[in-house]
PDB file of C-alpha atoms in Angstrom:
ATOM      1  CA  UNK H   1      57.458-127.342 -96.323  1.00 37.00           C
ATOM      2  CA  UNK H   2      56.797-126.542 -99.949  1.00 36.00           C
ATOM      3  CA  UNK H   3      53.577-127.805-101.469  1.00 36.00           C
ATOM      4  CA  UNK H   4      52.037-127.668-104.916  1.00 34.00           C
ATOM      5  CA  UNK H   5      48.583-128.458-103.602  1.00 33.00           C
ATOM      6  CA  UNK H   6      45.783-126.698-105.440  1.00 32.00           C
ATOM      7  CA  UNK H   7      43.361-126.971-102.507  1.00 33.00           C
ATOM      8  CA  UNK H   8      41.618-123.629-102.136  1.00 37.00           C
ATOM      9  CA  UNK H   9      42.965-121.544 -99.291  1.00 40.00           C
ATOM     10  CA  UNK H  10      40.958-119.482 -96.788  1.00 45.00           C
ATOM     11  CA  UNK H  11      39.290-116.645 -98.608  1.00 48.00           C
ATOM     12  CA  UNK H  12      37.385-113.465 -97.977  1.00 48.00           C
ATOM     13  CA  UNK H  13      34.054-112.681 -99.639  1.00 49.00           C
ATOM     14  CA  UNK H  14      34.875-111.264-103.054  1.00 51.00           C
ATOM     15  CA  UNK H  15      33.993-107.606-103.527  1.00 54.00           C
ATOM     16  CA  UNK H  16      34.517-105.086-106.344  1.00 55.00           C
ATOM     17  CA  UNK H  17      35.718-102.303-104.031  1.00 87.00           C
ATOM     18  CA  UNK H  18      36.504-101.942-100.352  1.00 94.00           C
ATOM     19  CA  UNK H  19      37.971 -99.363 -98.022  1.00 97.00           C
ATOM     20  CA  UNK H  20      41.230-100.254 -96.289  1.00 98.00           C
ATOM     21  CA  UNK H  21      42.518 -98.078 -93.455  1.00 99.00           C
ATOM     22  CA  UNK H  22      46.334 -98.115 -93.256  1.00 99.00           C
ATOM     23  CA  UNK H  23      48.223 -96.899 -90.193  1.00 99.00           C
ATOM     24  CA  UNK H  24      51.871 -95.883 -90.026  1.00 99.00           C
ATOM     25  CA  UNK H  25      54.523 -93.235 -90.472  1.00 98.00           C
ATOM     26  CA  UNK H  26      54.514 -90.587 -93.179  1.00 98.00           C
ATOM     27  CA  UNK H  27      57.705 -89.406 -94.851  1.00 98.00           C
ATOM     28  CA  UNK H  28      58.876 -87.353 -97.779  1.00 98.00           C
ATOM     29  CA  UNK H  29      61.852 -89.127 -99.320  1.00 98.00           C
ATOM     30  CA  UNK H  30      64.808 -87.633-101.173  1.00 98.00           C
ATOM     31  CA  UNK H  31      66.646 -90.538-102.881  1.00 97.00           C
ATOM     32  CA  UNK H  32      69.956 -90.110-104.678  1.00 96.00           C
ATOM     33  CA  UNK H  33      72.531 -92.399-106.285  1.00 96.00           C
ATOM     34  CA  UNK H  34      76.122 -91.413-105.539  1.00 97.00           C
ATOM     35  CA  UNK H  35      79.245 -91.569-107.677  1.00 95.00           C
ATOM     36  CA  UNK H  36      81.327 -92.748-104.738  1.00 97.00           C
ATOM     37  CA  UNK H  37      81.029 -93.232-100.993  1.00 97.00           C
ATOM     38  CA  UNK H  38      80.481 -90.634 -98.314  1.00 96.00           C
ATOM     39  CA  UNK H  39      83.475 -89.686 -96.172  1.00 95.00           C
ATOM     40  CA  UNK H  40      83.981 -87.004 -93.577  1.00 95.00           C
ATOM     41  CA  UNK H  41      85.219 -83.551 -94.633  1.00 97.00           C
ATOM     42  CA  UNK H  42      84.806 -84.351 -98.320  1.00 96.00           C
ATOM     43  CA  UNK H  43      82.356 -83.975-101.198  1.00 97.00           C
ATOM     44  CA  UNK H  44      80.673 -86.890-102.963  1.00 97.00           C
ATOM     45  CA  UNK H  45      78.902 -86.204-106.235  1.00 97.00           C
ATOM     46  CA  UNK H  46      75.342 -87.297-106.923  1.00 96.00           C
ATOM     47  CA  UNK H  47      75.241 -89.453-110.050  1.00 94.00           C
ATOM     48  CA  UNK H  48      71.461 -89.562-110.310  1.00 94.00           C
ATOM     49  CA  UNK H  49      68.374 -88.130-108.706  1.00 94.00           C
ATOM     50  CA  UNK H  50      64.986 -88.204-110.367  1.00 93.00           C
ATOM     51  CA  UNK H  51      63.653 -84.632-110.671  1.00 92.00           C
ATOM     52  CA  UNK H  52      60.165 -86.091-110.817  1.00 90.00           C
ATOM     53  CA  UNK H  53      60.640 -87.772-107.437  1.00 93.00           C
ATOM     54  CA  UNK H  54      62.398 -85.076-105.436  1.00 95.00           C
ATOM     55  CA  UNK H  55      60.730 -85.324-103.042  1.00 98.00           C
ATOM     56  CA  UNK H  56      58.979 -88.667-103.383  1.00 98.00           C
ATOM     57  CA  UNK H  57      55.952 -89.731-101.384  1.00 98.00           C
ATOM     58  CA  UNK H  58      57.217 -92.133 -98.726  1.00 98.00           C
ATOM     59  CA  UNK H  59      56.293 -94.146 -95.682  1.00 98.00           C
ATOM     60  CA  UNK H  60      54.680 -97.576 -95.603  1.00 98.00           C
ATOM     61  CA  UNK H  61      51.042 -96.361 -95.724  1.00 99.00           C
ATOM     62  CA  UNK H  62      51.783 -94.352 -98.867  1.00 98.00           C
ATOM     63  CA  UNK H  63      53.283 -97.277-100.772  1.00 98.00           C
ATOM     64  CA  UNK H  64      50.666 -99.784 -99.642  1.00 99.00           C
ATOM     65  CA  UNK H  65      47.844 -97.291-100.124  1.00 99.00           C
ATOM     66  CA  UNK H  66      48.909 -96.299-103.626  1.00 98.00           C
ATOM     67  CA  UNK H  67      48.981 -99.967-104.641  1.00 98.00           C
ATOM     68  CA  UNK H  68      45.520-100.483-103.154  1.00 98.00           C
ATOM     69  CA  UNK H  69      44.191 -97.447-104.991  1.00 97.00           C
ATOM     70  CA  UNK H  70      45.551 -98.786-108.288  1.00 96.00           C
ATOM     71  CA  UNK H  71      43.542-101.957-107.586  1.00 95.00           C
ATOM     72  CA  UNK H  72      40.363 -99.864-107.431  1.00 95.00           C
ATOM     73  CA  UNK H  73      39.897 -99.743-103.655  1.00 97.00           C
ATOM     74  CA  UNK H  74      39.606 -96.773-101.322  1.00 97.00           C
ATOM     75  CA  UNK H  75      42.869 -96.457 -99.407  1.00 98.00           C
ATOM     76  CA  UNK H  76      42.691 -94.323 -96.264  1.00 99.00           C
ATOM     77  CA  UNK H  77      46.083 -93.690 -94.651  1.00 99.00           C
ATOM     78  CA  UNK H  78      46.240 -92.745 -90.977  1.00 99.00           C
ATOM     79  CA  UNK H  79      49.478 -90.783 -90.689  1.00 99.00           C
ATOM     80  CA  UNK H  80      50.803 -87.493 -89.334  1.00 99.00           C
ATOM     81  CA  UNK H  81      52.606 -84.543 -90.920  1.00 99.00           C
ATOM     82  CA  UNK H  82      53.538 -81.109 -89.618  1.00 99.00           C
ATOM     83  CA  UNK H  83      51.987 -77.754 -90.437  1.00 97.00           C
ATOM     84  CA  UNK H  84      54.835 -76.893 -92.803  1.00 98.00           C
ATOM     85  CA  UNK H  85      55.312 -76.789 -96.564  1.00 98.00           C
ATOM     86  CA  UNK H  86      56.515 -80.402 -96.569  1.00 98.00           C
ATOM     87  CA  UNK H  87      53.261 -81.379 -94.866  1.00 98.00           C
ATOM     88  CA  UNK H  88      51.314 -79.537 -97.564  1.00 98.00           C
ATOM     89  CA  UNK H  89      53.300 -81.410-100.198  1.00 98.00           C
ATOM     90  CA  UNK H  90      52.650 -84.752 -98.518  1.00 99.00           C
ATOM     91  CA  UNK H  91      48.898 -84.092 -98.385  1.00 99.00           C
ATOM     92  CA  UNK H  92      48.829 -83.066-102.046  1.00 99.00           C
ATOM     93  CA  UNK H  93      50.893 -86.029-103.245  1.00 99.00           C
ATOM     94  CA  UNK H  94      48.764 -88.475-101.246  1.00 99.00           C
ATOM     95  CA  UNK H  95      45.636 -87.238-103.003  1.00 98.00           C
ATOM     96  CA  UNK H  96      47.352 -87.293-106.391  1.00 98.00           C
ATOM     97  CA  UNK H  97      48.240 -90.955-105.779  1.00 98.00           C
ATOM     98  CA  UNK H  98      44.528 -91.772-105.486  1.00 97.00           C
ATOM     99  CA  UNK H  99      44.332 -92.067-101.703  1.00 98.00           C
ATOM    100  CA  UNK H 100      41.969 -90.415 -99.243  1.00 98.00           C
ATOM    101  CA  UNK H 101      43.442 -87.590 -97.170  1.00 98.00           C
ATOM    102  CA  UNK H 102      40.713 -87.045 -94.572  1.00 98.00           C
ATOM    103  CA  UNK H 103      42.463 -89.236 -91.956  1.00 99.00           C
ATOM    104  CA  UNK H 104      45.851 -87.544 -92.324  1.00 99.00           C
ATOM    105  CA  UNK H 105      46.498 -85.388 -89.253  1.00 99.00           C
ATOM    106  CA  UNK H 106      48.458 -82.139 -89.092  1.00 98.00           C
ATOM    107  CA  UNK H 107      50.616 -81.495 -86.030  1.00 98.00           C
ATOM    108  CA  UNK H 108      51.564 -77.973 -84.988  1.00 97.00           C
ATOM    109  CA  UNK H 109      55.281 -78.476 -85.502  1.00 97.00           C
ATOM    110  CA  UNK H 110      57.909 -76.847 -87.741  1.00 97.00           C
ATOM    111  CA  UNK H 111      59.153 -80.016 -89.484  1.00 98.00           C
ATOM    112  CA  UNK H 112      57.450 -82.953 -91.161  1.00 98.00           C
ATOM    113  CA  UNK H 113      59.330 -86.280 -91.294  1.00 98.00           C
ATOM    114  CA  UNK H 114      61.760 -86.489 -94.212  1.00 98.00           C
ATOM    115  CA  UNK H 115      64.367 -89.032 -95.304  1.00 97.00           C
ATOM    116  CA  UNK H 116      67.514 -88.441 -97.327  1.00 97.00           C
ATOM    117  CA  UNK H 117      68.282 -91.811 -98.916  1.00 97.00           C
ATOM    118  CA  UNK H 118      71.763 -92.188-100.375  1.00 97.00           C
ATOM    119  CA  UNK H 119      72.753 -95.200-102.473  1.00 97.00           C
ATOM    120  CA  UNK H 120      76.538 -95.480-102.684  1.00 97.00           C
ATOM    121  CA  UNK H 121      78.697 -96.774-105.516  1.00 96.00           C
ATOM    122  CA  UNK H 122      79.838 -99.769-103.450  1.00 96.00           C
ATOM    123  CA  UNK H 123      76.263-101.033-103.072  1.00 94.00           C
ATOM    124  CA  UNK H 124      75.734 -99.835 -99.513  1.00 96.00           C
ATOM    125  CA  UNK H 125      73.177 -97.225 -98.543  1.00 96.00           C
ATOM    126  CA  UNK H 126      72.751 -94.447 -96.004  1.00 97.00           C
ATOM    127  CA  UNK H 127      69.447 -93.145 -94.668  1.00 96.00           C
ATOM    128  CA  UNK H 128      69.416 -89.765 -92.928  1.00 96.00           C
ATOM    129  CA  UNK H 129      66.043 -89.503 -91.220  1.00 95.00           C
ATOM    130  CA  UNK H 130      64.485 -86.444 -89.623  1.00 97.00           C
ATOM    131  CA  UNK H 131      61.534 -87.719 -87.538  1.00 95.00           C
ATOM    132  CA  UNK H 132      60.225 -84.193 -87.117  1.00 97.00           C
ATOM    133  CA  UNK H 133      57.816 -84.434 -84.199  1.00 96.00           C
ATOM    134  CA  UNK H 134      58.396 -88.074 -83.172  1.00 91.00           C
ATOM    135  CA  UNK H 135      56.429 -89.012 -80.067  1.00 95.00           C
ATOM    136  CA  UNK H 136      53.873 -86.227 -80.407  1.00 97.00           C
ATOM    137  CA  UNK H 137      51.473 -88.188 -82.614  1.00 98.00           C
ATOM    138  CA  UNK H 138      47.973 -88.713 -81.229  1.00 98.00           C
ATOM    139  CA  UNK H 139      44.854 -90.206 -82.772  1.00 99.00           C
ATOM    140  CA  UNK H 140      42.325 -87.590 -83.824  1.00 99.00           C
ATOM    141  CA  UNK H 141      38.546 -88.106 -83.584  1.00 99.00           C
ATOM    142  CA  UNK H 142      38.437 -88.677 -87.353  1.00 99.00           C
ATOM    143  CA  UNK H 143      41.173 -91.302 -87.158  1.00 99.00           C
ATOM    144  CA  UNK H 144      39.482 -93.079 -84.258  1.00 99.00           C
ATOM    145  CA  UNK H 145      36.211 -93.148 -86.180  1.00 98.00           C
ATOM    146  CA  UNK H 146      37.889 -94.583 -89.276  1.00 98.00           C
ATOM    147  CA  UNK H 147      39.508 -97.348 -87.215  1.00 99.00           C
ATOM    148  CA  UNK H 148      36.303 -98.202 -85.371  1.00 98.00           C
ATOM    149  CA  UNK H 149      34.181 -98.390 -88.510  1.00 98.00           C
ATOM    150  CA  UNK H 150      36.707 -99.999 -90.866  1.00 98.00           C
ATOM    151  CA  UNK H 151      36.083-103.487 -92.200  1.00 98.00           C
ATOM    152  CA  UNK H 152      39.746-103.774 -93.239  1.00 98.00           C
ATOM    153  CA  UNK H 153      42.723-102.361 -91.336  1.00 99.00           C
ATOM    154  CA  UNK H 154      46.373-102.659 -92.348  1.00 99.00           C
ATOM    155  CA  UNK H 155      48.981-101.968 -89.655  1.00 99.00           C
ATOM    156  CA  UNK H 156      52.424-100.873 -90.841  1.00 99.00           C
ATOM    157  CA  UNK H 157      55.380 -99.477 -88.919  1.00 98.00           C
ATOM    158  CA  UNK H 158      54.358 -96.330 -87.083  1.00 98.00           C
ATOM    159  CA  UNK H 159      54.285 -94.582 -83.710  1.00 98.00           C
ATOM    160  CA  UNK H 160      54.783 -97.337 -81.163  1.00 98.00           C
ATOM    161  CA  UNK H 161      53.035 -95.439 -78.396  1.00 98.00           C
ATOM    162  CA  UNK H 162      49.778 -95.565 -80.400  1.00 99.00           C
ATOM    163  CA  UNK H 163      49.745 -99.168 -81.576  1.00 99.00           C
ATOM    164  CA  UNK H 164      47.932-100.680 -78.580  1.00 99.00           C
ATOM    165  CA  UNK H 165      45.248 -98.005 -78.863  1.00 99.00           C
ATOM    166  CA  UNK H 166      44.942 -98.639 -82.599  1.00 99.00           C
ATOM    167  CA  UNK H 167      44.417-102.357 -82.017  1.00 99.00           C
ATOM    168  CA  UNK H 168      41.873-101.632 -79.278  1.00 99.00           C
ATOM    169  CA  UNK H 169      39.837 -99.544 -81.728  1.00 99.00           C
ATOM    170  CA  UNK H 170      39.748-102.132 -84.524  1.00 99.00           C
ATOM    171  CA  UNK H 171      36.357-103.847 -84.512  1.00 97.00           C
ATOM    172  CA  UNK H 172      36.104-107.557 -83.665  1.00 97.00           C
ATOM    173  CA  UNK H 173      34.730-108.378 -87.112  1.00 97.00           C
ATOM    174  CA  UNK H 174      37.315-106.358 -89.029  1.00 98.00           C
ATOM    175  CA  UNK H 175      40.007-108.088 -91.051  1.00 98.00           C
ATOM    176  CA  UNK H 176      43.463-107.091 -89.844  1.00 99.00           C
ATOM    177  CA  UNK H 177      46.584-107.123 -92.021  1.00 99.00           C
ATOM    178  CA  UNK H 178      50.047-106.686 -90.507  1.00 99.00           C
ATOM    179  CA  UNK H 179      53.082-105.530 -92.474  1.00 99.00           C
ATOM    180  CA  UNK H 180      55.904-106.511 -90.107  1.00 98.00           C
ATOM    181  CA  UNK H 181      59.067-104.464 -89.709  1.00 97.00           C
ATOM    182  CA  UNK H 182      62.198-104.912 -87.613  1.00 96.00           C
ATOM    183  CA  UNK H 183      61.524-101.801 -85.529  1.00 96.00           C
ATOM    184  CA  UNK H 184      61.379-102.586 -81.799  1.00 96.00           C
ATOM    185  CA  UNK H 185      60.227 -99.053 -80.995  1.00 96.00           C
ATOM    186  CA  UNK H 186      56.970 -99.905 -82.765  1.00 97.00           C
ATOM    187  CA  UNK H 187      56.661-103.675 -82.680  1.00 98.00           C
ATOM    188  CA  UNK H 188      57.545-104.713 -79.137  1.00 97.00           C
ATOM    189  CA  UNK H 189      57.417-108.423 -78.232  1.00 96.00           C
ATOM    190  CA  UNK H 190      54.043-107.944 -76.535  1.00 97.00           C
ATOM    191  CA  UNK H 191      52.554-106.138 -79.526  1.00 98.00           C
ATOM    192  CA  UNK H 192      54.036-108.682 -81.939  1.00 97.00           C
ATOM    193  CA  UNK H 193      52.307-111.440 -79.977  1.00 96.00           C
ATOM    194  CA  UNK H 194      49.039-109.544 -80.116  1.00 97.00           C
ATOM    195  CA  UNK H 195      49.326-108.868 -83.834  1.00 98.00           C
ATOM    196  CA  UNK H 196      50.311-112.477 -84.501  1.00 96.00           C
ATOM    197  CA  UNK H 197      47.143-113.686 -82.802  1.00 95.00           C
ATOM    198  CA  UNK H 198      44.829-111.110 -84.410  1.00 96.00           C
ATOM    199  CA  UNK H 199      46.015-110.643 -87.989  1.00 97.00           C
ATOM    200  CA  UNK H 200      44.427-112.628 -90.805  1.00 97.00           C
ATOM    201  CA  UNK H 201      47.296-111.866 -93.187  1.00 98.00           C
ATOM    202  CA  UNK H 202      50.907-111.113 -92.228  1.00 98.00           C
ATOM    203  CA  UNK H 203      53.623-109.787 -94.533  1.00 98.00           C
ATOM    204  CA  UNK H 204      57.297-110.098 -93.628  1.00 97.00           C
ATOM    205  CA  UNK H 205      60.733-110.703 -95.044  1.00 94.00           C
ATOM    206  CA  UNK H 206      63.085-113.454 -93.943  1.00 91.00           C
ATOM    207  CA  UNK H 207      64.616-111.410 -91.119  1.00 93.00           C
ATOM    208  CA  UNK H 208      61.206-110.280 -89.874  1.00 96.00           C
ATOM    209  CA  UNK H 209      59.761-113.792 -89.775  1.00 93.00           C
ATOM    210  CA  UNK H 210      61.005-114.118 -86.184  1.00 94.00           C
ATOM    211  CA  UNK H 211      58.582-111.372 -85.123  1.00 96.00           C
ATOM    212  CA  UNK H 212      55.617-113.677 -85.735  1.00 94.00           C
ATOM    213  CA  UNK H 213      54.725-115.512 -82.544  1.00 89.00           C
ATOM    214  CA  UNK H 214      54.477-119.298 -82.609  1.00 76.00           C
ATOM    215  CA  UNK H 215      51.083-120.961 -82.543  1.00 69.00           C
ATOM    216  CA  UNK H 216      49.328-118.522 -84.845  1.00 70.00           C
ATOM    217  CA  UNK H 217      45.836-119.082 -86.180  1.00 79.00           C
ATOM    218  CA  UNK H 218      45.289-122.078 -88.429  1.00 81.00           C
ATOM    219  CA  UNK H 219      43.579-119.929 -91.053  1.00 88.00           C
ATOM    220  CA  UNK H 220      46.284-117.268 -91.070  1.00 94.00           C
ATOM    221  CA  UNK H 221      48.116-116.413 -94.283  1.00 96.00           C
ATOM    222  CA  UNK H 222      51.793-115.464 -94.050  1.00 96.00           C
ATOM    223  CA  UNK H 223      53.491-113.890 -97.053  1.00 97.00           C
ATOM    224  CA  UNK H 224      57.277-113.927 -96.804  1.00 96.00           C
ATOM    225  CA  UNK H 225      59.226-111.964 -99.385  1.00 93.00           C
ATOM    226  CA  UNK H 226      62.747-113.176-100.090  1.00 90.00           C
ATOM    227  CA  UNK H 227      64.189-110.376-102.190  1.00 84.00           C
ATOM    228  CA  UNK H 228      65.693-111.524-105.466  1.00 84.00           C
ATOM    229  CA  UNK H 229      64.804-115.141-104.619  1.00 89.00           C
ATOM    230  CA  UNK H 230      61.043-114.529-104.781  1.00 91.00           C
ATOM    231  CA  UNK H 231      58.368-115.058-102.150  1.00 95.00           C
ATOM    232  CA  UNK H 232      56.401-117.764-100.401  1.00 96.00           C
ATOM    233  CA  UNK H 233      52.757-117.971 -99.407  1.00 96.00           C
ATOM    234  CA  UNK H 234      52.089-119.969 -96.261  1.00 94.00           C
ATOM    235  CA  UNK H 235      48.644-121.258 -95.319  1.00 88.00           C
ATOM    236  CA  UNK H 236      47.766-123.909 -92.729  1.00 78.00           C
ATOM    237  CA  UNK H 237      51.378-124.954 -92.288  1.00 77.00           C
ATOM    238  CA  UNK H 238      51.995-125.407 -96.003  1.00 83.00           C
ATOM    239  CA  UNK H 239      53.953-122.991 -98.142  1.00 88.00           C
ATOM    240  CA  UNK H 240      54.375-122.450-101.827  1.00 91.00           C
ATOM    241  CA  UNK H 241      57.601-120.816-102.972  1.00 91.00           C
ATOM    242  CA  UNK H 242      57.554-118.748-106.157  1.00 92.00           C
ATOM    243  CA  UNK H 243      60.841-117.749-107.768  1.00 90.00           C
ATOM    244  CA  UNK H 244      61.442-114.146-108.735  1.00 84.00           C
ATOM    245  CA  UNK H 245      62.636-112.622-111.974  1.00 85.00           C
ATOM    246  CA  UNK H 246      65.019-110.069-110.411  1.00 85.00           C
ATOM    247  CA  UNK H 247      64.927-106.404-111.390  1.00 90.00           C
ATOM    248  CA  UNK H 248      68.144-104.398-111.477  1.00 88.00           C
ATOM    249  CA  UNK H 249      67.527-101.260-109.411  1.00 92.00           C
ATOM    250  CA  UNK H 250      69.608 -99.369-106.885  1.00 92.00           C
ATOM    251  CA  UNK H 251      66.675 -98.059-104.862  1.00 94.00           C
ATOM    252  CA  UNK H 252      64.172-100.774-103.844  1.00 93.00           C
ATOM    253  CA  UNK H 253      62.484 -98.644-101.165  1.00 96.00           C
ATOM    254  CA  UNK H 254      58.790 -99.425-100.836  1.00 96.00           C
ATOM    255  CA  UNK H 255      58.894-102.784-102.614  1.00 95.00           C
ATOM    256  CA  UNK H 256      57.600-104.760 -99.629  1.00 96.00           C
ATOM    257  CA  UNK H 257      54.849-102.254 -98.865  1.00 98.00           C
ATOM    258  CA  UNK H 258      53.815-102.137-102.523  1.00 98.00           C
ATOM    259  CA  UNK H 259      53.636-105.937-102.516  1.00 97.00           C
ATOM    260  CA  UNK H 260      51.435-105.860 -99.403  1.00 98.00           C
ATOM    261  CA  UNK H 261      49.052-103.244-100.777  1.00 99.00           C
ATOM    262  CA  UNK H 262      48.705-104.937-104.159  1.00 98.00           C
ATOM    263  CA  UNK H 263      48.171-108.317-102.475  1.00 98.00           C
ATOM    264  CA  UNK H 264      45.377-106.961-100.284  1.00 98.00           C
ATOM    265  CA  UNK H 265      43.792-105.232-103.258  1.00 98.00           C
ATOM    266  CA  UNK H 266      43.749-108.402-105.357  1.00 97.00           C
ATOM    267  CA  UNK H 267      42.801-110.667-102.442  1.00 97.00           C
ATOM    268  CA  UNK H 268      39.741-108.574-101.653  1.00 96.00           C
ATOM    269  CA  UNK H 269      38.530-109.101-105.204  1.00 93.00           C
ATOM    270  CA  UNK H 270      38.759-112.888-105.537  1.00 89.00           C
ATOM    271  CA  UNK H 271      39.891-114.336-102.197  1.00 92.00           C
ATOM    272  CA  UNK H 272      42.696-116.462-103.668  1.00 94.00           C
ATOM    273  CA  UNK H 273      45.989-115.747-101.856  1.00 96.00           C
ATOM    274  CA  UNK H 274      48.165-117.396-104.491  1.00 95.00           C
ATOM    275  CA  UNK H 275      46.598-115.410-107.322  1.00 96.00           C
ATOM    276  CA  UNK H 276      46.808-112.262-105.195  1.00 97.00           C
ATOM    277  CA  UNK H 277      50.508-112.865-104.594  1.00 96.00           C
ATOM    278  CA  UNK H 278      51.086-113.129-108.345  1.00 96.00           C
ATOM    279  CA  UNK H 279      49.330-109.784-108.836  1.00 96.00           C
ATOM    280  CA  UNK H 280      51.407-108.287-106.018  1.00 97.00           C
ATOM    281  CA  UNK H 281      54.662-109.577-107.482  1.00 95.00           C
ATOM    282  CA  UNK H 282      53.785-108.101-110.875  1.00 95.00           C
ATOM    283  CA  UNK H 283      52.860-104.734-109.337  1.00 96.00           C
ATOM    284  CA  UNK H 284      56.097-104.622-107.368  1.00 95.00           C
ATOM    285  CA  UNK H 285      58.123-105.560-110.400  1.00 95.00           C
ATOM    286  CA  UNK H 286      56.471-102.810-112.439  1.00 95.00           C
ATOM    287  CA  UNK H 287      57.286-100.218-109.773  1.00 96.00           C
ATOM    288  CA  UNK H 288      60.918-101.288-109.638  1.00 95.00           C
ATOM    289  CA  UNK H 289      61.245-101.424-113.434  1.00 95.00           C
ATOM    290  CA  UNK H 290      60.019 -97.827-113.721  1.00 94.00           C
ATOM    291  CA  UNK H 291      62.679 -96.777-111.228  1.00 93.00           C
ATOM    292  CA  UNK H 292      65.357 -98.795-112.965  1.00 92.00           C
ATOM    293  CA  UNK H 293      64.563 -97.227-116.343  1.00 91.00           C
ATOM    294  CA  UNK H 294      64.737 -93.754-114.820  1.00 90.00           C
ATOM    295  CA  UNK H 295      68.118 -94.535-113.253  1.00 88.00           C
ATOM    296  CA  UNK H 296      69.541 -95.767-116.544  1.00 86.00           C
ATOM    297  CA  UNK H 297      68.133 -92.947-118.673  1.00 83.00           C
ATOM    298  CA  UNK H 298      68.988 -89.986-116.451  1.00 71.00           C
ATOM    299  CA  UNK H 299      72.247 -91.033-114.785  1.00 58.00           C
TER     300      UNK H 299
END
């Protein structure tokens, strides 16, 4: 039910700067806009690719962490890359985006995860994903220490075989944020139920809303993004829907994770979820506008 109530929602103690540990997959992304559609035994021309984002830092922790860093907080991603040149690039780009790199682990493998993201002329998209070393991820002593000591932990889509261990390591007094994703290899029904009961703030889109188990905490905040329609902030059974001012962009990758990171960053400063959502929407819009301008100027 939509409500315009101005009653103050549950809040966290305001703080000028905090550390947020963010778990999930790493990826180097190679996005391109095509002149046509891909077909077998044929060539399709690339209409646009940004030379300044080839590759582009990818993966949910990178987008959320970069947004947190822009809010003035310390963002510490827990992710994994290989011992290859792509892994070196990922480490360097993470640091350049203002995030900590001490909890990024290197795996002795020949290939880091990469994604080739193709946006076709008919509006459809293709993602060619090389998981690299999928299934070989393990928590390092540094990563375990960061999770145990963290006051704020954000769980994004990542290695499913590690998620139960990650949740076991999070301290009982830590604030947990969950960025939901329709990936059953990571978020199984049992883990979704556990995250639903534990998380203070949950981010999802309309399709992912079903992942949140019924009977969640009364003080839980659920942020549901609705694409071009906007977003809604739900607290204590009441929701406030905010319309969006759509941005024309072919490649919206990372919008939801950017929204989540910017929301957490703003929420940690003043504890108002509605104000934080406005900050997050503005940050996401800015990211998409930069991409849209690049597409129009270089295509």
